[in-house]
Coordinates of C-alpha atoms in Angstrom, one line a residue:
X1 CA -14.4 175.2 61.1
X2 CA -12.5 178.4 60.5
X3 CA -8.8 178.4 61.6
X4 CA -8.1 182.1 61.2
X5 CA -4.9 181.4 59.3
X6 CA -4.6 183.9 56.5
X7 CA -1.3 182.7 54.9
X8 CA 2.0 181.1 55.6
X9 CA 5.1 182.9 56.9
X10 CA 7.8 183.5 54.3
X11 CA 10.6 182.7 56.7
X12 CA 9.4 179.7 58.7
X13 CA 6.4 178.5 56.7
X14 CA 4.1 178.4 59.7
X15 CA 0.4 179.5 59.2
X16 CA -0.1 183.1 60.5
X17 CA -3.2 184.9 61.5
X18 CA -1.6 188.4 62.0
X19 CA 0.3 189.1 58.9
X20 CA 3.2 191.6 58.8
X21 CA 4.3 192.6 55.3
X22 CA 8.0 193.3 54.7
X23 CA 9.5 193.9 51.2
X24 CA 6.3 192.6 49.7
X25 CA 6.3 189.2 51.6
X26 CA 4.1 188.0 54.5
X27 CA 5.8 187.3 57.9
X28 CA 4.7 186.3 61.3
X29 CA 5.3 188.7 64.3
X30 CA 8.5 186.8 65.5
X31 CA 9.9 186.3 62.1
X32 CA 9.4 189.9 60.9
X33 CA 11.3 191.0 64.1
X34 CA 14.2 188.7 63.2
X35 CA 14.3 189.7 59.5
X36 CA 13.7 193.5 59.8
X37 CA 15.1 194.1 63.2
X38 CA 12.0 196.1 64.2
X39 CA 9.9 195.2 67.2
X40 CA 6.2 194.7 66.3
X41 CA 5.1 196.4 69.5
X42 CA 6.8 199.6 68.2
X43 CA 4.7 199.5 65.1
X44 CA 1.4 199.6 66.9
X45 CA -1.5 199.0 64.5
X46 CA 0.7 199.1 61.4
X47 CA 1.1 195.9 59.5
X48 CA 3.4 197.1 56.7
X49 CA 7.0 197.3 57.9
X50 CA 8.2 199.2 54.8
X51 CA 5.7 202.0 55.5
X52 CA 6.7 202.0 59.1
X53 CA 10.4 202.4 58.1
X54 CA 9.5 205.3 55.8
X55 CA 7.4 206.8 58.6
X56 CA 10.3 206.6 61.1
X57 CA 12.8 208.1 58.6
X58 CA 10.5 211.0 57.8
X59 CA 9.9 211.6 61.5
X60 CA 13.6 211.5 62.2
X61 CA 14.2 214.0 59.5
X62 CA 11.6 216.3 60.9
X63 CA 13.1 216.0 64.4
X64 CA 16.6 216.7 63.0
X65 CA 15.4 219.7 61.1
X66 CA 13.7 221.1 64.2
X67 CA 16.8 220.5 66.3
X68 CA 19.0 222.2 63.7
X69 CA 16.7 225.2 63.6
X70 CA 16.7 225.4 67.4
X71 CA 20.5 225.2 67.5
X72 CA 20.8 228.0 64.9
X73 CA 18.5 230.1 67.1
X74 CA 20.5 229.3 70.2
X75 CA 23.7 230.1 68.4
X76 CA 22.4 233.5 67.2
X77 CA 21.2 234.4 70.7
X78 CA 24.6 233.2 72.2
X79 CA 26.4 235.5 69.7
X80 CA 24.6 238.5 71.3
X81 CA 24.1 237.3 74.9
X82 CA 27.2 235.2 75.3
X83 CA 28.9 237.6 77.7
X84 CA 26.0 237.4 80.1
X85 CA 25.4 233.7 79.6
X86 CA 29.0 232.9 80.4
X87 CA 28.9 235.2 83.5
X88 CA 25.7 233.6 84.8
X89 CA 27.0 230.0 84.2
X90 CA 30.1 230.8 86.1
X91 CA 28.1 232.2 89.0
X92 CA 26.4 228.8 89.5
X93 CA 29.8 227.0 89.7
X94 CA 30.3 226.3 93.4
X95 CA 33.8 226.0 94.8
X96 CA 34.4 223.0 96.9
X97 CA 37.6 222.2 98.8
X98 CA 37.9 218.5 99.7
X99 CA 40.4 217.4 102.3
X100 CA 43.1 217.4 99.7
X101 CA 42.8 221.2 99.5
X102 CA 42.4 221.3 95.7
X103 CA 39.6 223.5 94.4
X104 CA 36.9 221.6 92.6
X105 CA 34.1 223.3 90.7
X106 CA 30.6 221.8 90.9
X107 CA 28.0 222.9 88.4
X108 CA 24.7 223.4 90.1
X109 CA 21.4 224.3 88.6
X110 CA 20.2 227.4 90.4
X111 CA 18.7 230.8 89.6
X112 CA 21.7 231.9 87.4
X113 CA 21.6 228.7 85.4
X114 CA 17.9 229.0 84.7
X115 CA 18.3 232.7 83.6
X116 CA 21.3 231.7 81.4
X117 CA 19.1 229.0 79.7
X118 CA 16.4 231.6 79.1
X119 CA 18.9 233.9 77.5
X120 CA 19.6 231.2 74.9
X121 CA 16.0 231.9 73.6
X122 CA 15.4 235.5 74.4
X123 CA 17.1 238.9 74.9
X124 CA 17.9 240.3 78.3
X125 CA 15.2 243.0 78.0
X126 CA 12.6 240.2 77.5
X127 CA 13.3 238.9 81.1
X128 CA 10.8 239.8 83.7
X129 CA 11.5 243.0 85.6
X130 CA 12.5 241.2 88.7
X131 CA 14.8 238.8 86.9
X132 CA 16.5 241.7 85.1
X133 CA 16.9 243.6 88.4
X134 CA 18.5 240.7 90.2
X135 CA 20.9 240.0 87.3
X136 CA 21.8 243.7 87.0
X137 CA 22.3 244.0 90.7
X138 CA 24.6 240.9 90.8
X139 CA 26.6 242.4 87.9
X140 CA 26.8 245.8 89.4
X141 CA 27.9 244.6 92.8
X142 CA 30.6 242.4 91.3
X143 CA 32.0 245.0 89.0
X144 CA 31.1 248.2 90.8
X145 CA 31.0 247.7 94.5
X146 CA 28.4 248.1 97.2
X147 CA 24.9 249.2 96.2
X148 CA 24.3 253.0 96.3
X149 CA 27.9 253.9 95.5
X150 CA 29.0 255.8 92.3
X151 CA 30.9 252.8 91.0
X152 CA 27.8 250.7 91.5
X153 CA 25.7 253.1 89.5
X154 CA 28.3 253.3 86.8
X155 CA 28.4 249.5 86.6
X156 CA 24.6 249.4 86.4
X157 CA 24.6 251.8 83.5
X158 CA 27.4 249.8 81.8
X159 CA 25.3 246.6 82.2
X160 CA 22.2 248.3 80.7
X161 CA 24.3 249.6 77.8
X162 CA 25.7 246.1 77.1
X163 CA 22.1 244.8 77.2
X164 CA 21.1 247.5 74.6
X165 CA 18.9 249.5 77.1
X166 CA 19.0 253.2 78.0

């Protein structure tokens, strides 16, 4: 008659069938969770806790390196496009006047917010033609006046100059 017990747990001494190895010693599933603080269901098919800890540390380092690289990229784009990103983020701030009469700004995620997020990862000339036209039109109307006027055309040209276009 085979019992299926492979060895005894280092912590409790009970016979165990599914052995988890931690710091070179065998443990049962409940005991290894208590000793190492790692849930066995997190480990999946792995039975060596030390390997799992090394794997998690390596994975965390990879994620941190990728996030740092992404943040550097976002910072470099913000240094170039910051004026436009700030303008677009401010456009999506909605003004709300509760009964107290005090102005409250509510950040909503609309068209301007999505374009601002895109500008963290690309240049204004990389926007689609329609997106660029809408943003340039908003800028020109705010800083130039109604469309078709000379001040509007001048504001449009200024916007294109700021974006590095002709």
